[in-house]
Coordinates of C-alpha atoms in Angstrom, one line a residue:
Chain A
M1 CA 18.2 113.4 -33.9
E2 CA 20.8 110.6 -35.8
Y3 CA 17.7 109.6 -37.2
Y4 CA 17.0 112.5 -39.0
L5 CA 20.7 112.8 -39.9
Q6 CA 20.2 109.8 -41.5
L7 CA 17.0 110.9 -43.3
V8 CA 18.9 113.9 -44.9
I9 CA 21.7 111.5 -46.2
N10 CA 19.2 109.2 -47.6
G11 CA 17.6 112.5 -49.3
L12 CA 20.9 113.9 -50.6
V13 CA 21.7 110.8 -52.4
V14 CA 18.1 110.0 -53.2
G15 CA 18.1 113.9 -54.1
S16 CA 21.0 113.5 -56.3
I17 CA 19.5 110.9 -58.5
Y18 CA 16.6 113.4 -58.8
A19 CA 18.6 115.9 -59.9
L20 CA 20.4 113.8 -62.5
V21 CA 17.0 112.7 -64.3
A22 CA 15.9 116.8 -63.8
L23 CA 19.1 117.2 -66.0
G24 CA 17.5 115.1 -68.4
F25 CA 14.3 116.8 -68.2
V26 CA 16.1 120.8 -68.3
V27 CA 18.3 120.1 -71.1
I28 CA 15.1 118.9 -73.4
Y29 CA 12.6 121.7 -72.3
K30 CA 15.2 124.3 -72.6
A31 CA 16.2 123.0 -76.2
T32 CA 13.1 121.6 -77.4
K33 CA 10.3 122.8 -75.4
V34 CA 9.2 119.5 -75.0
V35 CA 7.8 118.5 -71.2
N36 CA 9.5 114.8 -71.3
F37 CA 7.1 112.3 -69.4
A38 CA 9.4 109.1 -70.1
Q39 CA 12.1 110.6 -68.4
G40 CA 11.9 107.7 -65.4
E41 CA 11.4 105.6 -68.1
L42 CA 15.0 106.5 -69.8
V43 CA 16.4 105.9 -65.9
M44 CA 14.7 102.9 -66.2
V45 CA 16.5 101.2 -69.8
G46 CA 19.6 102.8 -68.9
A47 CA 19.5 100.6 -65.6
Y48 CA 18.6 97.5 -67.4
A49 CA 20.5 98.1 -70.3
C50 CA 23.6 97.9 -67.6
F51 CA 22.5 94.9 -65.5
S52 CA 22.3 92.8 -68.6
L53 CA 25.3 94.2 -70.0
T54 CA 27.4 93.1 -66.4
V55 CA 25.1 90.2 -65.0
E56 CA 24.2 88.5 -68.2
M57 CA 27.0 89.0 -70.4
Q58 CA 29.0 89.2 -67.7
L59 CA 31.0 92.1 -68.9
P60 CA 33.3 94.3 -66.6
F61 CA 31.4 96.6 -64.4
L62 CA 33.3 99.8 -66.3
L63 CA 33.2 98.5 -69.4
S64 CA 29.6 97.8 -69.3
F65 CA 29.0 101.2 -67.8
L66 CA 30.5 102.9 -70.8
L67 CA 28.8 100.6 -73.1
T68 CA 25.6 101.5 -71.7
L69 CA 25.9 104.9 -72.2
G70 CA 26.8 104.3 -76.1
F71 CA 23.5 102.7 -76.1
S72 CA 21.7 105.8 -74.0
V73 CA 23.5 108.0 -77.3
V74 CA 21.9 105.6 -79.8
L75 CA 18.3 105.7 -78.3
G76 CA 18.3 109.4 -77.3
L77 CA 19.0 109.9 -81.4
A78 CA 16.1 107.1 -82.3
I79 CA 13.5 108.6 -80.1
E80 CA 13.9 112.4 -81.0
R81 CA 14.4 111.3 -84.7
L82 CA 11.2 108.8 -84.7
V83 CA 9.0 110.0 -82.1
L84 CA 9.3 113.6 -81.3
R85 CA 10.6 115.1 -84.7
P86 CA 7.4 114.8 -86.4
M87 CA 5.7 116.0 -83.5
I88 CA 7.4 120.1 -84.0
G89 CA 5.1 122.5 -83.9
E90 CA 2.4 120.2 -82.4
P91 CA 0.1 121.5 -79.9
I92 CA 1.0 121.0 -76.1
I93 CA -1.1 118.3 -75.1
S94 CA -0.1 116.2 -78.0
V95 CA 3.5 116.2 -77.4
I96 CA 2.7 115.3 -73.7
M97 CA 1.0 112.5 -75.3
V98 CA 3.5 111.2 -77.3
T99 CA 6.0 111.1 -74.3
I100 CA 3.7 109.4 -72.6
G101 CA 3.1 106.9 -75.2
L102 CA 6.6 106.9 -75.7
S103 CA 6.9 105.8 -71.8
S104 CA 4.4 102.7 -72.1
I105 CA 6.3 101.6 -75.1
L106 CA 9.6 101.6 -73.4
K107 CA 8.4 100.4 -70.3
S108 CA 6.6 97.2 -72.1
L109 CA 9.6 96.5 -74.0
V110 CA 11.5 96.4 -70.7
Q111 CA 8.8 93.9 -68.8
V112 CA 9.5 91.8 -72.5
F113 CA 12.9 91.5 -72.0
W114 CA 13.3 91.3 -68.5
G115 CA 10.7 90.5 -66.5
T116 CA 8.9 92.1 -64.0
Q117 CA 10.6 91.3 -60.7
I118 CA 13.3 92.8 -58.9
Q119 CA 17.2 92.3 -59.9
V120 CA 20.1 92.6 -58.4
Y121 CA 23.9 94.3 -59.3
P122 CA 26.5 92.5 -58.0
Q123 CA 28.5 94.2 -55.6
V124 CA 30.9 97.2 -57.2
L125 CA 31.7 98.7 -54.2
P126 CA 32.7 97.8 -50.9
Q127 CA 30.5 97.3 -48.0
E128 CA 32.2 98.7 -45.0
P129 CA 30.0 101.9 -44.2
Y130 CA 31.9 105.2 -43.6
F131 CA 31.1 107.7 -40.7
I132 CA 29.9 111.0 -41.4
M133 CA 29.3 112.3 -37.8
G134 CA 28.5 109.7 -36.6
V135 CA 26.0 107.9 -38.8
P136 CA 26.9 105.0 -40.9
V137 CA 26.9 105.6 -45.1
A138 CA 27.5 103.1 -47.5
P139 CA 30.5 103.5 -50.2
V140 CA 28.0 103.4 -53.1
Y141 CA 25.8 106.7 -51.4
I142 CA 28.9 108.9 -51.5
A143 CA 29.9 107.6 -55.2
A144 CA 26.3 108.5 -56.2
F145 CA 26.8 111.9 -54.4
V146 CA 29.6 112.5 -56.3
L147 CA 29.1 111.6 -59.6
S148 CA 26.0 113.3 -60.1
A149 CA 27.7 116.6 -58.4
L150 CA 30.7 115.6 -61.4
L151 CA 28.3 115.5 -64.0
F152 CA 26.5 118.4 -63.3
A153 CA 29.9 120.2 -63.1
V154 CA 30.5 118.6 -66.6
F155 CA 27.7 119.8 -68.2
S156 CA 27.2 123.0 -66.1
A157 CA 30.9 123.9 -68.4
F158 CA 29.9 122.4 -71.2
F159 CA 27.1 124.7 -71.8
K160 CA 29.2 127.8 -70.5
Y161 CA 32.2 127.0 -72.6
S162 CA 31.9 124.5 -75.5
R163 CA 30.4 125.8 -79.0
L164 CA 28.0 123.1 -78.8
G165 CA 26.8 124.2 -75.5
V166 CA 27.0 128.1 -76.3
A167 CA 25.1 126.8 -79.6
M168 CA 22.3 124.7 -77.3
R169 CA 21.8 128.0 -75.0
A170 CA 21.0 130.2 -78.2
T171 CA 18.7 127.9 -79.4
A172 CA 17.1 127.6 -75.7
L173 CA 16.7 131.5 -76.2
D174 CA 15.8 131.7 -79.8
Q175 CA 15.0 129.1 -82.1
C176 CA 14.8 131.3 -85.3
A177 CA 17.9 133.9 -84.1
A178 CA 19.8 130.8 -83.5
A179 CA 18.8 128.8 -86.8
S180 CA 19.0 131.8 -89.2
M181 CA 22.9 132.4 -87.5
G182 CA 23.5 128.8 -88.8
I183 CA 23.4 126.6 -85.8
G184 CA 21.4 123.1 -87.1
I185 CA 18.0 122.9 -85.0
K186 CA 17.1 119.4 -85.4
S187 CA 21.0 118.3 -84.8
I188 CA 20.6 120.5 -81.4
F189 CA 17.2 118.7 -80.7
A190 CA 18.9 115.4 -81.4
L191 CA 21.9 116.2 -78.7
S192 CA 19.5 117.1 -76.4
W193 CA 17.5 114.0 -76.5
C194 CA 20.8 111.8 -75.9
I195 CA 22.2 114.2 -73.1
A196 CA 18.9 113.4 -71.3
A197 CA 19.4 109.7 -72.3
V198 CA 22.7 109.8 -71.0
V199 CA 22.8 111.5 -67.5
S200 CA 19.4 109.5 -66.8
S201 CA 20.8 105.9 -67.8
V202 CA 24.1 106.9 -65.4
G203 CA 21.2 107.7 -62.3
G204 CA 19.7 104.8 -63.3
V205 CA 22.7 102.6 -63.3
I206 CA 23.6 104.6 -59.5
L207 CA 20.0 103.6 -58.3
G208 CA 20.5 99.3 -59.5
N209 CA 23.3 99.9 -57.8
I210 CA 21.9 100.9 -54.2
N211 CA 18.5 99.0 -54.4
G212 CA 18.4 97.1 -57.5
I213 CA 16.1 97.8 -60.0
N214 CA 12.5 96.5 -61.4
S215 CA 10.1 97.5 -63.9
Q216 CA 8.7 100.2 -61.5
L217 CA 11.3 102.2 -61.4
G218 CA 10.1 104.2 -64.4
H219 CA 8.1 105.8 -61.2
L220 CA 10.6 107.5 -60.3
G221 CA 10.6 110.1 -63.3
L222 CA 7.4 111.5 -62.0
K223 CA 10.0 113.0 -59.3
V224 CA 11.5 115.6 -61.3
F225 CA 8.1 117.1 -61.7
P226 CA 8.5 118.6 -58.2
A227 CA 12.1 119.1 -58.7
V228 CA 12.0 121.1 -61.9
I229 CA 9.3 123.1 -61.0
L230 CA 10.5 124.3 -57.7
G231 CA 14.0 124.9 -59.4
G232 CA 12.6 126.2 -62.5
L233 CA 11.4 124.4 -65.7
D234 CA 14.5 125.8 -67.6
S235 CA 17.7 126.3 -65.3
L236 CA 20.6 123.4 -65.2
L237 CA 21.0 125.0 -61.3
G238 CA 17.4 124.5 -60.4
A239 CA 17.3 121.5 -61.2
A240 CA 20.3 120.4 -59.3
L241 CA 18.9 122.3 -56.1
G242 CA 15.6 121.0 -57.0
G243 CA 16.3 117.7 -57.1
I244 CA 18.3 117.5 -53.9
V245 CA 15.7 119.9 -52.0
I246 CA 13.1 117.9 -52.8
G247 CA 15.1 114.1 -52.4
V248 CA 15.8 115.6 -48.7
L249 CA 12.3 117.2 -48.4
E250 CA 10.3 113.8 -48.9
N251 CA 12.4 111.5 -46.9
V252 CA 12.3 113.9 -43.9
C253 CA 8.5 114.7 -44.0
D254 CA 8.4 110.8 -44.7
G255 CA 10.3 110.0 -41.6
A256 CA 8.7 113.1 -39.6
A257 CA 5.1 111.5 -40.7
K258 CA 6.0 108.0 -39.5
Q259 CA 7.2 109.3 -36.5
F260 CA 4.6 111.6 -35.4
L261 CA 1.0 110.6 -37.4
G262 CA 2.0 107.1 -38.3
L263 CA 0.9 107.8 -41.7
G264 CA 2.8 105.1 -44.0
G265 CA 4.2 106.0 -47.4
F266 CA 3.9 109.3 -47.2
K267 CA 7.0 109.9 -49.3
E268 CA 4.9 109.1 -52.1
V269 CA 2.6 112.5 -51.9
A270 CA 5.1 115.1 -49.8
A271 CA 6.8 116.2 -53.0
F272 CA 3.5 116.6 -54.9
I273 CA 2.1 119.1 -51.8
V274 CA 5.1 120.8 -52.0
L275 CA 4.7 121.1 -55.9
V276 CA 1.4 122.2 -55.5
I277 CA 2.4 125.3 -53.2
I278 CA 5.1 125.9 -55.3
L279 CA 2.6 126.5 -58.4
M280 CA 0.3 128.8 -56.4
V281 CA 3.2 131.2 -55.3
K282 CA 6.0 131.1 -57.6
P283 CA 5.0 128.8 -61.0
Y284 CA 8.3 129.5 -62.8
G285 CA 10.2 127.8 -59.7
F286 CA 13.2 130.2 -58.0
F287 CA 15.8 130.2 -61.2
G288 CA 13.6 130.0 -63.8
T289 CA 12.7 132.0 -66.9
K290 CA 9.3 134.8 -66.0
Q291 CA 8.1 134.1 -69.1
I292 CA 4.6 132.1 -67.8
E293 CA 1.8 134.4 -69.0
R294 CA -0.3 135.0 -66.7
V295 CA -4.3 134.8 -67.0
Chain B
M1 CA -25.7 125.3 -89.3
Q2 CA -24.3 123.2 -92.0
G3 CA -27.3 122.4 -94.2
K4 CA -27.2 119.0 -96.3
C5 CA -28.4 119.1 -99.9
G6 CA -31.7 118.9 -100.2
L7 CA -32.5 120.0 -96.1
F8 CA -34.6 123.5 -96.2
F9 CA -35.8 124.3 -92.8
E10 CA -38.7 126.0 -92.1
S11 CA -38.9 127.3 -88.5
Y12 CA -35.9 127.9 -85.8
R13 CA -37.2 124.9 -84.4
E14 CA -36.2 122.8 -86.7
E15 CA -33.2 124.2 -87.2
N16 CA -31.9 124.1 -83.3
A17 CA -33.0 120.4 -83.3
L18 CA -30.7 118.1 -82.1
L19 CA -30.9 115.8 -85.3
V20 CA -31.1 117.5 -88.3
G21 CA -32.9 115.6 -90.9
G22 CA -34.8 112.4 -90.8
F23 CA -31.6 110.2 -92.2
Q24 CA -29.6 111.0 -89.3
K25 CA -33.2 110.6 -86.8
A26 CA -33.4 107.2 -88.5
R27 CA -29.9 106.5 -88.2
F28 CA -29.9 107.5 -84.6
A29 CA -32.9 105.1 -84.0
A30 CA -31.6 102.1 -85.5
L31 CA -28.4 102.5 -83.6
L32 CA -30.2 103.3 -80.4
A33 CA -32.4 99.7 -81.8
V34 CA -29.4 97.7 -82.3
L35 CA -27.8 99.0 -78.8
C36 CA -31.0 97.7 -76.9
A37 CA -31.4 94.2 -78.5
C38 CA -28.1 93.5 -77.5
P39 CA -28.6 92.5 -74.0
F40 CA -31.4 89.5 -76.0
V41 CA -28.1 88.5 -78.4
L42 CA -25.1 88.6 -76.5
N43 CA -23.5 86.7 -74.0
S44 CA -22.6 87.8 -70.6
Y45 CA -19.0 88.4 -71.2
H46 CA -19.2 90.6 -74.1
L47 CA -22.1 92.3 -72.6
S48 CA -19.7 93.4 -69.8
I49 CA -17.8 95.1 -72.1
L50 CA -20.1 96.9 -73.6
I51 CA -21.2 98.1 -70.0
L52 CA -17.5 99.3 -69.6
I53 CA -17.9 101.1 -73.0
N54 CA -20.9 103.0 -71.6
I55 CA -19.1 104.3 -68.7
A56 CA -15.6 104.9 -70.7
V57 CA -18.0 107.1 -73.0
V58 CA -19.0 108.7 -70.1
G59 CA -15.7 109.7 -68.7
A60 CA -13.9 109.9 -72.1
V61 CA -17.1 112.5 -72.5
S62 CA -16.6 114.4 -70.0
L63 CA -12.7 114.8 -70.4
N64 CA -13.1 115.8 -73.5
L65 CA -15.4 118.7 -72.3
L66 CA -12.6 120.1 -70.1
T67 CA -9.6 119.4 -72.5
G68 CA -10.8 119.0 -75.6
M69 CA -13.2 122.0 -75.3
C70 CA -11.6 124.2 -73.0
G71 CA -8.6 123.3 -74.0
Q72 CA -7.3 122.2 -69.9
I73 CA -5.2 119.3 -70.0
S74 CA -5.7 117.5 -67.4
L75 CA -4.0 114.4 -65.9
G76 CA -5.5 113.7 -62.6
H77 CA -9.4 112.2 -64.4
G78 CA -8.3 109.0 -62.9
A79 CA -8.4 110.3 -59.4
F80 CA -12.2 112.1 -60.1
I81 CA -13.4 109.2 -61.2
G82 CA -12.0 107.2 -58.4
V83 CA -13.6 110.2 -56.5
G84 CA -16.9 109.6 -57.9
A85 CA -16.6 105.7 -56.8
Y86 CA -15.8 106.0 -53.6
A87 CA -18.5 108.8 -53.0
C88 CA -21.2 107.0 -54.2
G89 CA -20.2 103.6 -52.8
A90 CA -19.6 105.2 -49.2
L91 CA -22.8 107.0 -49.8
T92 CA -25.0 103.7 -50.6
L93 CA -23.1 102.3 -47.6
Q94 CA -24.7 104.6 -45.3
G95 CA -28.6 103.7 -46.8
V96 CA -28.8 106.8 -49.3
P97 CA -30.7 105.5 -52.0
F98 CA -28.6 104.9 -55.2
L99 CA -30.3 107.5 -57.6
V100 CA -29.8 110.0 -55.1
A101 CA -25.8 108.8 -54.4
L102 CA -24.8 108.8 -57.2
P103 CA -25.8 112.8 -58.4
A104 CA -24.4 113.3 -55.2
A105 CA -21.3 111.6 -56.0
G106 CA -21.3 113.4 -58.9
C107 CA -21.2 116.6 -56.7
I108 CA -18.9 115.7 -54.4
T109 CA -16.6 115.0 -57.5
A110 CA -17.7 118.1 -59.0
A111 CA -16.4 119.8 -55.8
T112 CA -13.0 118.2 -55.9
G113 CA -12.6 118.9 -59.2
M114 CA -13.1 123.1 -59.0
L115 CA -10.7 123.0 -55.8
F116 CA -8.1 121.4 -58.2
G117 CA -9.4 123.7 -60.7
I118 CA -8.4 127.0 -58.9
P119 CA -4.7 127.0 -60.0
S120 CA -6.2 126.9 -63.6
L121 CA -6.4 130.7 -63.1
R122 CA -2.6 131.0 -63.4
L123 CA -1.4 128.3 -64.8
K124 CA -1.4 127.0 -68.5
G125 CA -0.2 124.3 -70.2
I126 CA 2.4 121.9 -69.3
Y127 CA 2.4 123.5 -65.7
L128 CA -1.4 123.1 -65.5
A129 CA -1.0 119.4 -66.5
I130 CA 1.7 119.3 -63.7
A131 CA -0.5 120.7 -61.0
T132 CA -3.4 118.1 -62.2
L133 CA -0.7 115.4 -62.0
A134 CA 0.2 116.5 -58.7
A135 CA -3.9 116.2 -57.9
Q136 CA -3.8 112.8 -59.1
L137 CA -1.3 111.4 -56.8
I138 CA -2.4 113.1 -53.8
L139 CA -6.2 112.3 -54.2
Q140 CA -4.4 108.5 -54.8
Y141 CA -2.9 108.4 -51.5
I142 CA -6.0 109.9 -50.3
F143 CA -7.7 106.8 -51.1
L144 CA -5.3 104.6 -50.1
H145 CA -4.8 106.0 -46.5
W146 CA -8.3 107.8 -45.3
D147 CA -9.3 104.3 -43.6
A148 CA -12.6 105.3 -42.2
V149 CA -14.2 106.2 -45.1
T150 CA -12.3 104.6 -48.2
G151 CA -11.9 101.3 -46.3
G152 CA -7.7 101.8 -47.2
S153 CA -6.2 99.2 -49.4
T154 CA -9.2 96.5 -48.7
G155 CA -11.4 99.1 -50.5
L156 CA -15.4 99.1 -50.5
A157 CA -17.8 96.5 -51.1
V158 CA -20.7 98.0 -52.5
D159 CA -24.2 96.2 -53.3
P160 CA -25.7 96.7 -57.2
P161 CA -27.3 99.8 -57.8
N162 CA -30.7 99.2 -56.3
I163 CA -33.6 102.3 -57.6
A164 CA -37.0 102.2 -56.4
G165 CA -36.9 98.4 -55.8
L166 CA -35.3 97.5 -58.7
T167 CA -31.9 96.0 -58.4
F168 CA -29.5 95.9 -61.2
D169 CA -27.8 93.1 -60.4
T170 CA -27.1 91.6 -64.0
D171 CA -25.0 92.6 -66.8
E172 CA -28.3 92.7 -68.8
K173 CA -29.8 95.1 -66.1
M174 CA -26.8 96.9 -65.6
F175 CA -26.5 97.5 -69.3
Y176 CA -29.7 99.5 -69.5
L177 CA -29.0 101.5 -66.6
S178 CA -25.3 102.5 -67.8
L179 CA -26.7 103.2 -71.5
G180 CA -29.5 104.8 -70.2
V181 CA -26.5 107.2 -68.1
A182 CA -24.2 107.6 -71.3
I183 CA -27.0 108.5 -73.4
L184 CA -28.5 111.4 -71.0
M185 CA -24.7 112.5 -70.3
L186 CA -24.5 112.9 -73.8
V187 CA -27.7 114.8 -74.9
V188 CA -26.2 117.3 -72.1
A189 CA -22.6 117.5 -73.1
T190 CA -23.9 118.1 -76.9
N191 CA -26.2 120.7 -75.5
L192 CA -23.9 122.3 -73.4
M193 CA -21.6 122.4 -76.2
R194 CA -24.4 124.2 -78.3
S195 CA -25.6 126.7 -75.5
R196 CA -23.3 130.1 -74.9
H197 CA -21.2 128.5 -72.4
G198 CA -20.2 126.1 -74.4
R199 CA -18.8 128.3 -77.1
A200 CA -17.4 130.6 -73.9
F201 CA -15.3 127.0 -73.2
V202 CA -14.0 127.3 -77.1
A203 CA -13.1 130.8 -76.7
I204 CA -11.0 130.3 -74.1
R205 CA -8.8 127.2 -75.8
D206 CA -8.5 129.1 -78.9
F207 CA -7.2 131.8 -77.7
Y208 CA -7.8 133.3 -73.6
L209 CA -6.9 136.8 -74.5
S210 CA -9.6 137.2 -77.0
A211 CA -11.8 135.4 -74.9
E212 CA -11.5 137.8 -72.3
I213 CA -12.2 140.7 -74.5
V214 CA -15.6 139.6 -75.6
G215 CA -16.4 139.1 -72.3
V216 CA -15.6 135.7 -71.3
N217 CA -14.9 135.5 -67.1
L218 CA -12.3 133.2 -67.8
F219 CA -11.8 132.3 -64.3
A220 CA -15.4 131.4 -63.8
Y221 CA -15.7 129.5 -67.2
K222 CA -12.3 127.1 -66.6
L223 CA -14.0 126.7 -63.2
M224 CA -17.1 125.8 -64.7
A225 CA -15.4 123.6 -67.2
F226 CA -13.6 121.5 -64.2
A227 CA -17.1 121.2 -62.3
V228 CA -19.2 119.9 -65.7
S229 CA -16.6 118.1 -66.5
S230 CA -15.4 116.3 -62.9
F231 CA -19.4 115.9 -62.2
M232 CA -19.8 113.7 -65.3
A233 CA -16.5 112.1 -64.1
G234 CA -17.6 111.2 -60.6
V235 CA -20.9 110.0 -62.5
A236 CA -18.8 107.5 -64.2
G237 CA -16.9 106.4 -61.5
G238 CA -20.1 106.0 -59.1
L239 CA -21.3 103.6 -61.9
W240 CA -18.1 102.1 -62.5
G241 CA -18.0 100.9 -58.6
H242 CA -21.7 100.0 -58.3
Y243 CA -20.8 97.6 -61.3
L244 CA -18.0 96.3 -59.9
Q245 CA -19.7 96.2 -56.6
F246 CA -16.0 96.7 -55.1
V247 CA -13.5 100.2 -54.9
T248 CA -10.1 99.6 -54.6
P249 CA -7.5 102.7 -55.0
E250 CA -5.5 100.6 -57.7
P251 CA -7.8 101.1 -60.6
F252 CA -7.8 104.9 -60.5
G253 CA -4.2 105.8 -60.8
L254 CA -2.4 107.8 -63.3
G255 CA -2.9 104.9 -66.0
L256 CA -6.3 105.3 -65.6
S257 CA -6.2 109.4 -65.9
I258 CA -3.8 108.5 -69.1
S259 CA -6.0 106.0 -70.9
Y260 CA -8.7 108.8 -71.0
L261 CA -6.6 111.6 -72.6
A262 CA -5.6 108.8 -74.9
M263 CA -9.6 108.2 -75.4
C264 CA -10.6 112.2 -76.2
I265 CA -7.0 112.2 -78.6
I266 CA -7.0 108.4 -80.6
G267 CA -11.5 109.8 -81.0
G268 CA -10.5 113.1 -82.0
L269 CA -9.8 116.2 -79.3
G270 CA -13.0 118.6 -78.8
S271 CA -15.7 116.2 -80.5
I272 CA -18.3 114.5 -78.5
Q273 CA -18.3 111.8 -81.2
G274 CA -14.9 111.9 -81.3
A275 CA -14.8 111.0 -77.5
V276 CA -17.2 108.2 -78.3
F277 CA -15.2 106.3 -80.8
G278 CA -11.9 106.8 -78.7
A279 CA -13.9 105.0 -75.6
V280 CA -14.8 102.5 -77.6
F281 CA -12.1 101.5 -79.4
L282 CA -9.4 101.7 -76.2
T283 CA -11.9 100.0 -74.4
L284 CA -11.8 96.9 -77.2
L285 CA -8.2 97.2 -77.6
P286 CA -6.9 94.9 -74.6
E287 CA -9.9 92.4 -75.3
V288 CA -9.2 92.3 -79.1
L289 CA -5.4 91.8 -77.6
T290 CA -6.4 89.1 -75.2
W291 CA -8.3 87.3 -78.3
L292 CA -5.4 87.7 -80.5
S293 CA -3.2 86.1 -77.5
D294 CA -5.4 83.0 -77.2
V295 CA -5.1 82.7 -81.0
G296 CA -1.4 83.0 -81.2
S297 CA -0.7 80.9 -77.8
S298 CA -1.5 78.1 -79.8
V299 CA 1.2 78.8 -82.6
F300 CA 3.2 80.0 -79.8
P301 CA 2.6 78.9 -76.4
A302 CA 4.7 81.7 -74.7
A303 CA 2.6 84.4 -76.2
S304 CA 0.0 84.8 -73.2
L305 CA 3.3 85.5 -70.6
Y306 CA 3.9 88.3 -72.7
L307 CA 0.2 89.9 -73.2
V308 CA 0.6 92.3 -69.9
A309 CA 3.7 93.7 -71.0
A310 CA 2.5 93.8 -74.3
K311 CA -1.1 95.3 -73.8
E312 CA 0.7 98.8 -72.2
G313 CA 3.1 98.5 -75.6
V314 CA 0.8 98.5 -77.8
F315 CA -1.6 101.1 -76.1
G316 CA 1.5 103.2 -76.0
L317 CA 2.5 102.4 -79.4
V318 CA -1.4 103.1 -81.0
L319 CA -1.2 106.5 -79.1
V320 CA 2.1 107.9 -80.9
L321 CA 1.3 106.3 -84.0
F322 CA -2.5 108.2 -83.7
L323 CA -0.6 111.2 -82.9
I324 CA 2.3 111.4 -85.1
F325 CA -0.1 110.2 -88.7
E326 CA -3.8 110.8 -87.5
P327 CA -3.6 114.0 -84.8
E328 CA -7.5 114.8 -85.5
G329 CA -8.5 111.1 -84.1
L330 CA -11.1 108.7 -85.6
Q331 CA -13.5 111.1 -85.5
R332 CA -12.1 112.6 -88.7
R333 CA -11.7 109.1 -90.9
W334 CA -15.5 109.1 -89.7
R335 CA -16.3 112.1 -91.5
L336 CA -14.1 111.5 -94.6
F337 CA -16.4 108.0 -94.5
K338 CA -19.5 109.4 -94.8
A339 CA -18.3 112.3 -97.5
W340 CA -17.1 109.4 -99.2
C341 CA -20.1 107.7 -99.1
K342 CA -22.4 110.8 -100.2
L343 CA -20.5 110.9 -102.9
F344 CA -19.8 107.1 -103.6
P345 CA -19.3 106.8 -107.5
F346 CA -17.7 109.9 -107.6
A347 CA -14.8 111.1 -106.2
Y348 CA -15.6 115.2 -106.4

């Protein structure tokens, strides 16, 4: 029983990071209808930037974290301006492929600058575990969960109450109407890439504090797809729930497969089997807009 | 049929020919002659690249049938090629002759492709891309964990292909085999596109509703596209596995799927010729980079250190640049070049 409780707690932490990455994905998809296959690489670049600032430049962690956020804003702006803007109006496969190309570029840049071996963050939080229902939980896990919950709250409020957030929602709903009401569509697109880069790099920094980072971190981006499909491609709430559910589900399935079937590495596919089932039964997810044309 | 100047057809047979006119026939004959002469001229390293190109051509053409012609995005093609490699390897290890095992591997892959193509009835665009992505990862997991058939992470050791007592164990022999298969598949694909089935594919790609209105059975044709495409992918995989004589799960990852999609896009989506250009281009690209780093390492000794990372980066960069500046791919350049040749001294 404790085994499964541990799995669930691990799943919650990993899931909260999936949720963050999914948040970035959903923000981009909502505003620009671009499916971003480079989301995982944004996580990786953020994690490496923060690593570089804290370890190689010896800056205090909090300062380098803030600098990383600033770096992510610039990165998001650059990507939108250089790569995505020329693709407006192109067929969906071209847009998918351009983000895939982007992910290759980012990955190779990271490998050129930082190599492929695992890098470990310095200890920021204390080591002594807290006990939740008798299960030891490291403080960094709790911090990860709290931080993602906080970011979700901030962004939900942003979309609901701020002028810019309303403008983004308007753009998501109907680009032409939004443009004719005086909303700068291009700046909205740029903003959504900034937000995506920022939340992803927060996820990357958290992950770096938990497991260390290496150049394979971008694979995490693939897990975003089951999460957002489960929640609905264009729903923030869906991203949060989907991320958490997929995180817990894959951990528990992995544990169960190991215990009962002796299968290793089931974590890698559990989420995708769920994904196929969701796509067959409820393609628009639980909170997504039901606008998919059925053939 | 676009008639060239001075080309008059006197029979339907002439008009329906695959190669129209004497010049085109001569051009293709010359190309074939040059290709057939390759083993006598090139060393075995260069020949091995040509073999990989032949195999990549089969794979790229098969994906172009599915994605370029029928508009069904597939991110699982690398895994389908893997299914072919494993199926062909496992069958020949059971004692099935290669000539039977290769089409059988194609059929097994076709069945797999159809299974994962079933969601295509309900899903389009991004949703289908994600569904095929799931197929890719699930199949990869099966390769790694179905030890009884795939040999797990150690893989399968396969003998070189053997057809009626003739063993294709050298690069020269393998080159002719792969060239033959590639040409056969190209002819099949080209003829398929000229048939009513091919036109149905294009109709579905262009607009599914109008296709349905003119009487195209969407589900049947989408499944058929998946089946034909996966069959060819399986053949490519079978050839590949038997050429390398070793089948492991690593090469059939998401990266392979992406590079086949990239071949289709760089060559030109929806064009058989484009798929060939793309396959040649993307197979040669890493070789050129290796050569460049050899040259560069005499100047900067650290150049080869970054090669692996740089290969991926250059691949991504080429893909992005093509998508932004030349979305119709290399076949458009080729068309422009042919037009330029035709008009040469004049600009009109």
